[in-house]
PDB file of C-alpha atoms in Angstrom:
ATOM      1  CA  MET A 195     -88.781  22.371 -23.702  1.00  0.00           C
ATOM      2  CA  ALA A 196     -86.248  24.821 -25.141  1.00  0.00           C
ATOM      3  CA  GLU A 197     -82.866  23.583 -26.283  1.00  0.00           C
ATOM      4  CA  ARG A 198     -80.234  24.090 -23.586  1.00  0.00           C
ATOM      5  CA  TYR A 199     -76.450  24.312 -23.975  1.00  0.00           C
ATOM      6  CA  LEU A 200     -73.578  23.837 -21.553  1.00  0.00           C
ATOM      7  CA  VAL A 201     -70.220  25.198 -22.724  1.00  0.00           C
ATOM      8  CA  THR A 202     -66.956  24.912 -20.856  1.00  0.00           C
ATOM      9  CA  ALA A 203     -63.495  26.110 -21.803  1.00  0.00           C
ATOM     10  CA  ALA A 204     -60.400  23.952 -21.394  1.00  0.00           C
ATOM     11  CA  LEU A 205     -59.371  24.004 -17.785  1.00  0.00           C
ATOM     12  CA  PRO A 206     -55.714  25.004 -17.310  1.00  0.00           C
ATOM     13  CA  TYR A 207     -53.723  23.532 -14.455  1.00  0.00           C
ATOM     14  CA  SER A 208     -53.099  25.875 -11.543  1.00  0.00           C
ATOM     15  CA  ASN A 209     -49.356  25.366 -11.700  1.00  0.00           C
ATOM     16  CA  GLY A 210     -48.329  28.615 -13.387  1.00  0.00           C
ATOM     17  CA  ARG A 211     -49.461  32.084 -14.315  1.00  0.00           C
ATOM     18  CA  LEU A 212     -52.134  32.593 -16.928  1.00  0.00           C
ATOM     19  CA  HIS A 213     -50.778  33.652 -20.314  1.00  0.00           C
ATOM     20  CA  VAL A 214     -52.066  34.684 -23.723  1.00  0.00           C
ATOM     21  CA  GLY A 215     -52.200  31.048 -24.841  1.00  0.00           C
ATOM     22  CA  HIS A 216     -54.942  30.364 -22.312  1.00  0.00           C
ATOM     23  CA  MET A 217     -56.987  33.244 -23.694  1.00  0.00           C
ATOM     24  CA  ALA A 218     -56.390  32.580 -27.401  1.00  0.00           C
ATOM     25  CA  GLY A 219     -56.582  28.811 -27.211  1.00  0.00           C
ATOM     26  CA  ALA A 220     -59.491  28.304 -24.840  1.00  0.00           C
ATOM     27  CA  TYR A 221     -61.360  31.193 -23.303  1.00  0.00           C
ATOM     28  CA  ILE A 222     -61.896  33.569 -26.240  1.00  0.00           C
ATOM     29  CA  PRO A 223     -63.154  30.907 -28.704  1.00  0.00           C
ATOM     30  CA  ALA A 224     -65.536  29.521 -26.069  1.00  0.00           C
ATOM     31  CA  ASP A 225     -66.749  33.031 -25.198  1.00  0.00           C
ATOM     32  CA  ILE A 226     -67.403  33.824 -28.868  1.00  0.00           C
ATOM     33  CA  TYR A 227     -69.400  30.618 -29.267  1.00  0.00           C
ATOM     34  CA  VAL A 228     -71.443  31.330 -26.127  1.00  0.00           C
ATOM     35  CA  ARG A 229     -72.201  34.887 -27.289  1.00  0.00           C
ATOM     36  CA  TYR A 230     -73.257  33.556 -30.700  1.00  0.00           C
ATOM     37  CA  LEU A 231     -75.642  31.053 -29.117  1.00  0.00           C
ATOM     38  CA  ARG A 232     -77.106  33.709 -26.815  1.00  0.00           C
ATOM     39  CA  LEU A 233     -77.652  36.079 -29.756  1.00  0.00           C
ATOM     40  CA  ARG A 234     -79.670  33.272 -31.337  1.00  0.00           C
ATOM     41  CA  GLY A 235     -81.818  33.102 -28.189  1.00  0.00           C
ATOM     42  CA  LYS A 236     -80.398  29.850 -26.823  1.00  0.00           C
ATOM     43  CA  ASP A 237     -80.336  29.007 -23.118  1.00  0.00           C
ATOM     44  CA  VAL A 238     -76.595  28.741 -22.405  1.00  0.00           C
ATOM     45  CA  ARG A 239     -74.517  28.076 -19.299  1.00  0.00           C
ATOM     46  CA  PHE A 240     -70.810  28.890 -19.601  1.00  0.00           C
ATOM     47  CA  ILE A 241     -68.455  27.353 -17.054  1.00  0.00           C
ATOM     48  CA  CYS A 242     -64.761  28.101 -16.669  1.00  0.00           C
ATOM     49  CA  GLY A 243     -62.322  27.205 -13.960  1.00  0.00           C
ATOM     50  CA  SER A 244     -59.025  25.518 -13.427  1.00  0.00           C
ATOM     51  CA  ASP A 245     -57.860  21.949 -12.935  1.00  0.00           C
ATOM     52  CA  ASP A 246     -56.435  21.600  -9.443  1.00  0.00           C
ATOM     53  CA  ASN A 247     -55.335  17.980  -9.779  1.00  0.00           C
ATOM     54  CA  GLY A 248     -52.807  16.125 -11.824  1.00  0.00           C
ATOM     55  CA  GLY A 249     -49.206  15.520 -12.608  1.00  0.00           C
ATOM     56  CA  ALA A 250     -48.402  19.065 -13.733  1.00  0.00           C
ATOM     57  CA  ILE A 251     -49.260  20.437 -10.305  1.00  0.00           C
ATOM     58  CA  GLU A 252     -47.350  17.716  -8.509  1.00  0.00           C
ATOM     59  CA  MET A 253     -44.259  18.332 -10.663  1.00  0.00           C
ATOM     60  CA  SER A 254     -44.397  22.091  -9.977  1.00  0.00           C
ATOM     61  CA  ALA A 255     -44.777  21.408  -6.246  1.00  0.00           C
ATOM     62  CA  LEU A 256     -41.734  19.125  -6.220  1.00  0.00           C
ATOM     63  CA  LYS A 257     -39.717  21.674  -8.195  1.00  0.00           C
ATOM     64  CA  GLU A 258     -40.615  24.478  -5.758  1.00  0.00           C
ATOM     65  CA  GLY A 259     -40.327  22.269  -2.652  1.00  0.00           C
ATOM     66  CA  VAL A 260     -43.889  22.824  -1.442  1.00  0.00           C
ATOM     67  CA  SER A 261     -47.118  20.829  -1.318  1.00  0.00           C
ATOM     68  CA  PRO A 262     -49.509  20.615  -4.278  1.00  0.00           C
ATOM     69  CA  GLY A 263     -52.086  22.530  -2.211  1.00  0.00           C
ATOM     70  CA  GLU A 264     -49.630  25.392  -1.751  1.00  0.00           C
ATOM     71  CA  ILE A 265     -48.972  25.515  -5.507  1.00  0.00           C
ATOM     72  CA  VAL A 266     -52.699  25.684  -6.248  1.00  0.00           C
ATOM     73  CA  ALA A 267     -53.248  28.425  -3.644  1.00  0.00           C
ATOM     74  CA  LYS A 268     -50.284  30.429  -4.969  1.00  0.00           C
ATOM     75  CA  TYR A 269     -51.375  30.381  -8.590  1.00  0.00           C
ATOM     76  CA  HIS A 270     -55.078  30.787  -7.881  1.00  0.00           C
ATOM     77  CA  SER A 271     -54.147  33.963  -6.063  1.00  0.00           C
ATOM     78  CA  SER A 272     -51.985  35.203  -8.954  1.00  0.00           C
ATOM     79  CA  GLN A 273     -54.713  34.315 -11.475  1.00  0.00           C
ATOM     80  CA  GLU A 274     -57.290  36.325  -9.528  1.00  0.00           C
ATOM     81  CA  ASP A 275     -54.885  39.279  -9.585  1.00  0.00           C
ATOM     82  CA  SER A 276     -54.642  38.936 -13.400  1.00  0.00           C
ATOM     83  CA  PHE A 277     -58.256  39.923 -13.890  1.00  0.00           C
TER      84      PHE A 277
END
């Protein structure tokens, strides 16, 4: 059986807009590694997403006076618009 790889980038919390730090610190290095493996003929799965749980989201929700679910929906929407 061929060697298989699973690569995932760090998952940012959905409590704020994406910024260059997300790209430079997580997504671009992971993408480069995945492309390198694929050029070498490796079977690679690359998963990215966001972390929709945790204290950072709860703190943002309290600060904005809304529920954590509303924070996640708000920033997921803005992140989709970023691409």
